[in-house]
Amino acid sequence: MLIGRSAELDRLVGVLDAAAAGLAGVALVSGDAGIGKTRIVTELVGLARRRGFVTLVGQCAELGDTLPYLPLVDALRGASDPGGPVGPAVAARPALRRLLPGDETEPAGAITGGLAQQRLFGSVLDMLSDVAGRQPILLVFEDLHWADRSTRDLLVFLTRMLQRERVCLVGTYRTDDLHRRHPLRPVLAELRRLPLVTPVELPPLSDDDIAEYLAVLGRYGEGTAEPAGEDGLVTVIERAGGNPFFAEELLAAGAERARLPGTLADLLLARVETLSDTARQVLRVAAVAGRRVGHDLLRAATGLGDHPLEDALREIVSRRLLTAGSDGYTFRHALLQEAVYDDLLPGERTRLHCAFAALLTERGGAPAELAHHHLAGHDLPNALRASAEAGRMAAGLGAPAEAHRHFERALEIWDRVPEAERLAGESRARIALASAAAAAAAGDYHRAAEQVRRLRRETDDPVLLAETGERLSYYLADSGGDEAEAIEAARDATGKAPHSPLLARALATYARALFRQYRDEEAAATAARALEVAEATGARDAEASALVSLALIEEEFGSSVERAVALLTRATRRPSGDLSIDLRARFNLARVNYENGALAVAARITEDGVRLAGETGLTWSTFGTDLRFLHYLVHYADGDWDTAERLAGGFGVRVGTRAEAQLSSFALFVEVGRGRPGGTAGRAHRARAGGAGPCRGGPGQPGDRRAAVHLAEDGQRARLQHPGQARRRQPHPGRRGRPPGRAVAGARAEIVW
């Protein structure tokens, strides 16, 4: 029975009903610890199941923010049965399979960092769309105040991208844990502005509701007897302050003690102290494992035989301190686990963390979890080894923020660990470069650049100086940083790199930096040299990148568009080993053909690019999205409005930013052309509902083509993952404007901005 929450449940059911009808929605359930967030979500999950929903529930955990995508993994693990509605959809997507324990699948191309994250996000959205095509879905992420950075990014992505799917996404979080600098706060501020988000705040219950709740507990035997006399019950209600969990704990403590505990920690531990010695020790061991612990792991960690352990657990479960599941136990409330853990003596805590680390090592535990236990157990050598491995694994899973955190932790303890390079499996410089790459992939270009600068100050190895110079130039270009420094770093790299793929990449990056500074003749010469070295050393990624740069220079300043097309065609002839470059080359080849009237060719190329993005799980990546947009625009311009209208069906109709509104607004071209004022008004209204303002841009809109190309190629990853980081380049003084009729770049510049 749910008491005192009918209004809040009705709001959640409204979001659920809308999802069932084909309008995706997100609900954010907030309230203090113990206020009943899990209880109301449990009621919603039960209701959803009765209505035919597939339900996926995942739990965040307080493990030092080290386990990427933990609630997603938790939700998929519980629904990965091959015969269930979700299992086949997960099995068909390698990026999702790799999240689950026991799967060692390497995705094609072995991509890492930001591109791997885009692939994972696209796979999650694809999976939800796939399953929702057969049954509506309720996806719940509990305790978002503990969510890792990558999970927060996934939540933002899904909230922005879900549109007509039959998906209801629910997240819960504690309001009393959100201090001023809590990383969830800016995420919540962003999400609350979006039209499909419904905030549901749980206020304290009234005294009458608390009294009814306590009466129900007694009636169904779920709580201990009431404190003696009506005065005791009144005291419990007064002290509970409308919090049902506190009321229940006060009720239980009052029945077992003459005086109620004074602090929350004392209150939570009051019932623990009444356990037998064995049961109390089992509970302490369980608290070190976290909110949940498997039965076999708990048995090994306690060292108890089956019968003593079962007796202790039966006592704990009967007191409602732990709840039993199919393969383990969960603390009834996170606050209880925190209180028991905090009550451990320092030596006891260290010993138990070491025990869990040893057990998880034997059982092949996740490196991130091992790193957590080794660090808490002060085992620095093994913490270094696990942190380096956890960083590499997080990068491969598409969790760059967590990868950066693990690599940084390894670097922090590096000098205190003998034979650190052997334990980490790489040199300190390689770990530092991986950390910088992860920071850049997570959108923190300032930290990435600073880390590379520090590494350059610490080394005199010319090869390492060349590699760090190339990376510094690349990060500065992506972030719109100091362009003079970017050119100088790239030039230095080309002077120090041996004749190798590294030299080819350094030259390609140098050409890019020169082109951005309008030093076109130097850029062309440098790109040509990059192409020559790349072909000689087998650096396919640098070869494709140089071909694209040469094509862009030729397109703007050369005498032959045909030569630009030929260069881009060469860039797309075979895989480069870098999916981002492959999609970039296809986008530009299609764009040049479109802008020069070869619409049939452009249609074929965009279709091929969209297919490549789909096959690699990058439909919703930066260039995957751009190719879908261009695919629509080509068919619109060619007069194939039926196809254009079908493609526009995938554009958002509920938007929260100007960029999203402008992308959605391109669907208006067909609606206006076919004289549908009703449809036009409806879409425009929905765009305005997102706070995006008037829609601008469209075929033929003038603008700085070069600025648009820079945005479309170099800074667009910011648009989906880190809104607001892309910036518009100003035209160089004296340069001619974009030739008339070249519409895509001007239109996309407005969308990116």
PDB file of N, CA, C and O in Angstrom, residues 337-384:
ATOM      1  N   GLN A 337      23.672   1.055   5.157  1.00  0.00           N
ATOM      2  CA  GLN A 337      24.988   0.572   4.733  1.00  0.00           C
ATOM      3  C   GLN A 337      26.067   1.600   5.066  1.00  0.00           C
ATOM      4  O   GLN A 337      27.144   1.253   5.557  1.00  0.00           O
ATOM      5  N   GLU A 338      25.775   2.875   4.828  1.00  0.00           N
ATOM      6  CA  GLU A 338      26.744   3.927   5.124  1.00  0.00           C
ATOM      7  C   GLU A 338      27.053   3.992   6.614  1.00  0.00           C
ATOM      8  O   GLU A 338      28.214   4.154   7.015  1.00  0.00           O
ATOM      9  N   ALA A 339      26.020   3.863   7.433  1.00  0.00           N
ATOM     10  CA  ALA A 339      26.223   3.947   8.880  1.00  0.00           C
ATOM     11  C   ALA A 339      27.060   2.782   9.392  1.00  0.00           C
ATOM     12  O   ALA A 339      27.967   2.965  10.214  1.00  0.00           O
ATOM     13  N   VAL A 340      26.777   1.564   8.913  1.00  0.00           N
ATOM     14  CA  VAL A 340      27.540   0.395   9.347  1.00  0.00           C
ATOM     15  C   VAL A 340      28.991   0.512   8.878  1.00  0.00           C
ATOM     16  O   VAL A 340      29.929   0.219   9.634  1.00  0.00           O
ATOM     17  N   TYR A 341      29.194   0.951   7.645  1.00  0.00           N
ATOM     18  CA  TYR A 341      30.552   1.093   7.122  1.00  0.00           C
ATOM     19  C   TYR A 341      31.331   2.146   7.914  1.00  0.00           C
ATOM     20  O   TYR A 341      32.497   1.938   8.280  1.00  0.00           O
ATOM     21  N   ASP A 342      30.715   3.280   8.179  1.00  0.00           N
ATOM     22  CA  ASP A 342      31.397   4.359   8.903  1.00  0.00           C
ATOM     23  C   ASP A 342      31.727   3.968  10.341  1.00  0.00           C
ATOM     24  O   ASP A 342      32.633   4.558  10.951  1.00  0.00           O
ATOM     25  N   ASP A 343      31.025   2.986  10.871  1.00  0.00           N
ATOM     26  CA  ASP A 343      31.245   2.556  12.252  1.00  0.00           C
ATOM     27  C   ASP A 343      32.420   1.591  12.382  1.00  0.00           C
ATOM     28  O   ASP A 343      32.836   1.269  13.490  1.00  0.00           O
ATOM     29  N   LEU A 344      32.960   1.128  11.262  1.00  0.00           N
ATOM     30  CA  LEU A 344      34.091   0.200  11.315  1.00  0.00           C
ATOM     31  C   LEU A 344      35.348   0.901  11.819  1.00  0.00           C
ATOM     32  O   LEU A 344      35.579   2.079  11.536  1.00  0.00           O
ATOM     33  N   LEU A 345      36.183   0.177  12.537  1.00  0.00           N
ATOM     34  CA  LEU A 345      37.475   0.706  12.951  1.00  0.00           C
ATOM     35  C   LEU A 345      38.400   0.784  11.739  1.00  0.00           C
ATOM     36  O   LEU A 345      38.260  -0.010  10.798  1.00  0.00           O
ATOM     37  N   PRO A 346      39.348   1.721  11.701  1.00  0.00           N
ATOM     38  CA  PRO A 346      40.216   1.864  10.523  1.00  0.00           C
ATOM     39  C   PRO A 346      40.922   0.569  10.138  1.00  0.00           C
ATOM     40  O   PRO A 346      40.972   0.209   8.952  1.00  0.00           O
ATOM     41  N   GLY A 347      41.492  -0.124  11.107  1.00  0.00           N
ATOM     42  CA  GLY A 347      42.182  -1.376  10.798  1.00  0.00           C
ATOM     43  C   GLY A 347      41.237  -2.438  10.274  1.00  0.00           C
ATOM     44  O   GLY A 347      41.589  -3.200   9.358  1.00  0.00           O
ATOM     45  N   GLU A 348      40.052  -2.503  10.848  1.00  0.00           N
ATOM     46  CA  GLU A 348      39.056  -3.474  10.399  1.00  0.00           C
ATOM     47  C   GLU A 348      38.639  -3.183   8.959  1.00  0.00           C
ATOM     48  O   GLU A 348      38.515  -4.092   8.130  1.00  0.00           O
ATOM     49  N   ARG A 349      38.450  -1.913   8.646  1.00  0.00           N
ATOM     50  CA  ARG A 349      38.041  -1.518   7.293  1.00  0.00           C
ATOM     51  C   ARG A 349      39.123  -1.880   6.276  1.00  0.00           C
ATOM     52  O   ARG A 349      38.839  -2.446   5.218  1.00  0.00           O
ATOM     53  N   THR A 350      40.394  -1.588   6.611  1.00  0.00           N
ATOM     54  CA  THR A 350      41.494  -1.904   5.707  1.00  0.00           C
ATOM     55  C   THR A 350      41.589  -3.406   5.479  1.00  0.00           C
ATOM     56  O   THR A 350      41.750  -3.871   4.341  1.00  0.00           O
ATOM     57  N   ARG A 351      41.495  -4.184   6.561  1.00  0.00           N
ATOM     58  CA  ARG A 351      41.596  -5.638   6.440  1.00  0.00           C
ATOM     59  C   ARG A 351      40.492  -6.206   5.558  1.00  0.00           C
ATOM     60  O   ARG A 351      40.740  -7.073   4.699  1.00  0.00           O
ATOM     61  N   LEU A 352      39.282  -5.723   5.710  1.00  0.00           N
ATOM     62  CA  LEU A 352      38.168  -6.248   4.925  1.00  0.00           C
ATOM     63  C   LEU A 352      38.272  -5.847   3.454  1.00  0.00           C
ATOM     64  O   LEU A 352      37.950  -6.629   2.559  1.00  0.00           O
ATOM     65  N   HIS A 353      38.731  -4.627   3.196  1.00  0.00           N
ATOM     66  CA  HIS A 353      38.931  -4.231   1.799  1.00  0.00           C
ATOM     67  C   HIS A 353      39.998  -5.113   1.142  1.00  0.00           C
ATOM     68  O   HIS A 353      39.849  -5.517  -0.022  1.00  0.00           O
ATOM     69  N   CYS A 354      41.067  -5.424   1.866  1.00  0.00           N
ATOM     70  CA  CYS A 354      42.100  -6.306   1.326  1.00  0.00           C
ATOM     71  C   CYS A 354      41.538  -7.697   1.055  1.00  0.00           C
ATOM     72  O   CYS A 354      41.878  -8.329   0.038  1.00  0.00           O
ATOM     73  N   ALA A 355      40.674  -8.168   1.948  1.00  0.00           N
ATOM     74  CA  ALA A 355      40.068  -9.490   1.760  1.00  0.00           C
ATOM     75  C   ALA A 355      39.194  -9.510   0.509  1.00  0.00           C
ATOM     76  O   ALA A 355      39.249 -10.460  -0.288  1.00  0.00           O
ATOM     77  N   PHE A 356      38.390  -8.467   0.321  1.00  0.00           N
ATOM     78  CA  PHE A 356      37.542  -8.411  -0.873  1.00  0.00           C
ATOM     79  C   PHE A 356      38.388  -8.291  -2.143  1.00  0.00           C
ATOM     80  O   PHE A 356      38.067  -8.891  -3.172  1.00  0.00           O
ATOM     81  N   ALA A 357      39.472  -7.524  -2.076  1.00  0.00           N
ATOM     82  CA  ALA A 357      40.336  -7.387  -3.248  1.00  0.00           C
ATOM     83  C   ALA A 357      40.930  -8.737  -3.632  1.00  0.00           C
ATOM     84  O   ALA A 357      40.977  -9.098  -4.820  1.00  0.00           O
ATOM     85  N   ALA A 358      41.382  -9.516  -2.635  1.00  0.00           N
ATOM     86  CA  ALA A 358      41.959 -10.830  -2.920  1.00  0.00           C
ATOM     87  C   ALA A 358      40.919 -11.771  -3.517  1.00  0.00           C
ATOM     88  O   ALA A 358      41.191 -12.500  -4.479  1.00  0.00           O
ATOM     89  N   LEU A 359      39.719 -11.744  -2.966  1.00  0.00           N
ATOM     90  CA  LEU A 359      38.656 -12.620  -3.468  1.00  0.00           C
ATOM     91  C   LEU A 359      38.247 -12.236  -4.884  1.00  0.00           C
ATOM     92  O   LEU A 359      38.037 -13.105  -5.742  1.00  0.00           O
ATOM     93  N   LEU A 360      38.123 -10.944  -5.146  1.00  0.00           N
ATOM     94  CA  LEU A 360      37.727 -10.505  -6.480  1.00  0.00           C
ATOM     95  C   LEU A 360      38.827 -10.777  -7.504  1.00  0.00           C
ATOM     96  O   LEU A 360      38.538 -11.048  -8.681  1.00  0.00           O
ATOM     97  N   THR A 361      40.078 -10.712  -7.080  1.00  0.00           N
ATOM     98  CA  THR A 361      41.177 -11.053  -7.986  1.00  0.00           C
ATOM     99  C   THR A 361      41.085 -12.513  -8.406  1.00  0.00           C
ATOM    100  O   THR A 361      41.239 -12.855  -9.582  1.00  0.00           O
ATOM    101  N   GLU A 362      40.825 -13.398  -7.441  1.00  0.00           N
ATOM    102  CA  GLU A 362      40.672 -14.822  -7.744  1.00  0.00           C
ATOM    103  C   GLU A 362      39.501 -15.075  -8.686  1.00  0.00           C
ATOM    104  O   GLU A 362      39.558 -15.960  -9.540  1.00  0.00           O
ATOM    105  N   ARG A 363      38.439 -14.279  -8.552  1.00  0.00           N
ATOM    106  CA  ARG A 363      37.221 -14.517  -9.320  1.00  0.00           C
ATOM    107  C   ARG A 363      37.124 -13.679 -10.585  1.00  0.00           C
ATOM    108  O   ARG A 363      36.083 -13.649 -11.235  1.00  0.00           O
ATOM    109  N   GLY A 364      38.197 -12.978 -10.919  1.00  0.00           N
ATOM    110  CA  GLY A 364      38.175 -12.166 -12.132  1.00  0.00           C
ATOM    111  C   GLY A 364      37.272 -10.957 -12.021  1.00  0.00           C
ATOM    112  O   GLY A 364      36.526 -10.638 -12.952  1.00  0.00           O
ATOM    113  N   GLY A 365      37.335 -10.268 -10.911  1.00  0.00           N
ATOM    114  CA  GLY A 365      36.496  -9.086 -10.704  1.00  0.00           C
ATOM    115  C   GLY A 365      36.868  -7.946 -11.636  1.00  0.00           C
ATOM    116  O   GLY A 365      37.949  -7.912 -12.230  1.00  0.00           O
ATOM    117  N   ALA A 366      35.959  -6.977 -11.759  1.00  0.00           N
ATOM    118  CA  ALA A 366      36.189  -5.829 -12.639  1.00  0.00           C
ATOM    119  C   ALA A 366      37.375  -5.015 -12.130  1.00  0.00           C
ATOM    120  O   ALA A 366      37.500  -4.770 -10.919  1.00  0.00           O
ATOM    121  N   PRO A 367      38.270  -4.570 -13.019  1.00  0.00           N
ATOM    122  CA  PRO A 367      39.431  -3.776 -12.584  1.00  0.00           C
ATOM    123  C   PRO A 367      39.044  -2.532 -11.787  1.00  0.00           C
ATOM    124  O   PRO A 367      39.746  -2.161 -10.842  1.00  0.00           O
ATOM    125  N   ALA A 368      37.939  -1.880 -12.157  1.00  0.00           N
ATOM    126  CA  ALA A 368      37.537  -0.673 -11.421  1.00  0.00           C
ATOM    127  C   ALA A 368      37.195  -1.004  -9.975  1.00  0.00           C
ATOM    128  O   ALA A 368      37.551  -0.263  -9.054  1.00  0.00           O
ATOM    129  N   GLU A 369      36.508  -2.124  -9.779  1.00  0.00           N
ATOM    130  CA  GLU A 369      36.155  -2.523  -8.418  1.00  0.00           C
ATOM    131  C   GLU A 369      37.399  -2.945  -7.646  1.00  0.00           C
ATOM    132  O   GLU A 369      37.544  -2.642  -6.455  1.00  0.00           O
ATOM    133  N   LEU A 370      38.306  -3.637  -8.321  1.00  0.00           N
ATOM    134  CA  LEU A 370      39.558  -4.025  -7.678  1.00  0.00           C
ATOM    135  C   LEU A 370      40.363  -2.790  -7.270  1.00  0.00           C
ATOM    136  O   LEU A 370      40.930  -2.747  -6.174  1.00  0.00           O
ATOM    137  N   ALA A 371      40.422  -1.798  -8.152  1.00  0.00           N
ATOM    138  CA  ALA A 371      41.157  -0.570  -7.828  1.00  0.00           C
ATOM    139  C   ALA A 371      40.576   0.082  -6.579  1.00  0.00           C
ATOM    140  O   ALA A 371      41.318   0.567  -5.714  1.00  0.00           O
ATOM    141  N   HIS A 372      39.245   0.093  -6.480  1.00  0.00           N
ATOM    142  CA  HIS A 372      38.579   0.679  -5.317  1.00  0.00           C
ATOM    143  C   HIS A 372      39.000  -0.031  -4.030  1.00  0.00           C
ATOM    144  O   HIS A 372      39.378   0.621  -3.047  1.00  0.00           O
ATOM    145  N   HIS A 373      38.957  -1.344  -4.028  1.00  0.00           N
ATOM    146  CA  HIS A 373      39.286  -2.092  -2.809  1.00  0.00           C
ATOM    147  C   HIS A 373      40.787  -2.030  -2.505  1.00  0.00           C
ATOM    148  O   HIS A 373      41.184  -1.922  -1.334  1.00  0.00           O
ATOM    149  N   HIS A 374      41.634  -2.103  -3.526  1.00  0.00           N
ATOM    150  CA  HIS A 374      43.080  -2.018  -3.278  1.00  0.00           C
ATOM    151  C   HIS A 374      43.454  -0.659  -2.683  1.00  0.00           C
ATOM    152  O   HIS A 374      44.269  -0.587  -1.753  1.00  0.00           O
ATOM    153  N   LEU A 375      42.888   0.410  -3.203  1.00  0.00           N
ATOM    154  CA  LEU A 375      43.194   1.735  -2.665  1.00  0.00           C
ATOM    155  C   LEU A 375      42.711   1.869  -1.228  1.00  0.00           C
ATOM    156  O   LEU A 375      43.429   2.392  -0.371  1.00  0.00           O
ATOM    157  N   ALA A 376      41.489   1.412  -0.973  1.00  0.00           N
ATOM    158  CA  ALA A 376      40.959   1.491   0.396  1.00  0.00           C
ATOM    159  C   ALA A 376      41.741   0.601   1.343  1.00  0.00           C
ATOM    160  O   ALA A 376      41.802   0.873   2.551  1.00  0.00           O
ATOM    161  N   GLY A 377      42.356  -0.467   0.785  1.00  0.00           N
ATOM    162  CA  GLY A 377      43.173  -1.354   1.610  1.00  0.00           C
ATOM    163  C   GLY A 377      44.636  -0.948   1.646  1.00  0.00           C
ATOM    164  O   GLY A 377      45.465  -1.684   2.194  1.00  0.00           O
ATOM    165  N   HIS A 378      44.973   0.212   1.054  1.00  0.00           N
ATOM    166  CA  HIS A 378      46.330   0.767   1.056  1.00  0.00           C
ATOM    167  C   HIS A 378      47.345  -0.148   0.364  1.00  0.00           C
ATOM    168  O   HIS A 378      48.537  -0.124   0.700  1.00  0.00           O
ATOM    169  N   ASP A 379      46.892  -0.928  -0.588  1.00  0.00           N
ATOM    170  CA  ASP A 379      47.781  -1.784  -1.376  1.00  0.00           C
ATOM    171  C   ASP A 379      48.100  -1.037  -2.673  1.00  0.00           C
ATOM    172  O   ASP A 379      47.456  -1.237  -3.709  1.00  0.00           O
ATOM    173  N   LEU A 380      49.121  -0.172  -2.627  1.00  0.00           N
ATOM    174  CA  LEU A 380      49.394   0.718  -3.753  1.00  0.00           C
ATOM    175  C   LEU A 380      49.870  -0.009  -5.011  1.00  0.00           C
ATOM    176  O   LEU A 380      49.454   0.365  -6.118  1.00  0.00           O
ATOM    177  N   PRO A 381      50.745  -1.003  -4.924  1.00  0.00           N
ATOM    178  CA  PRO A 381      51.150  -1.678  -6.168  1.00  0.00           C
ATOM    179  C   PRO A 381      49.973  -2.276  -6.930  1.00  0.00           C
ATOM    180  O   PRO A 381      49.842  -2.076  -8.145  1.00  0.00           O
ATOM    181  N   ASN A 382      49.122  -2.993  -6.239  1.00  0.00           N
ATOM    182  CA  ASN A 382      47.969  -3.581  -6.921  1.00  0.00           C
ATOM    183  C   ASN A 382      46.947  -2.518  -7.311  1.00  0.00           C
ATOM    184  O   ASN A 382      46.227  -2.676  -8.300  1.00  0.00           O
ATOM    185  N   ALA A 383      46.882  -1.426  -6.539  1.00  0.00           N
ATOM    186  CA  ALA A 383      45.982  -0.333  -6.916  1.00  0.00           C
ATOM    187  C   ALA A 383      46.442   0.299  -8.227  1.00  0.00           C
ATOM    188  O   ALA A 383      45.629   0.650  -9.086  1.00  0.00           O
ATOM    189  N   LEU A 384      47.764   0.445  -8.389  1.00  0.00           N
ATOM    190  CA  LEU A 384      48.304   0.990  -9.631  1.00  0.00           C
ATOM    191  C   LEU A 384      47.987   0.071 -10.806  1.00  0.00           C
ATOM    192  O   LEU A 384      47.518   0.520 -11.860  1.00  0.00           O
TER     193      LEU A 384
END
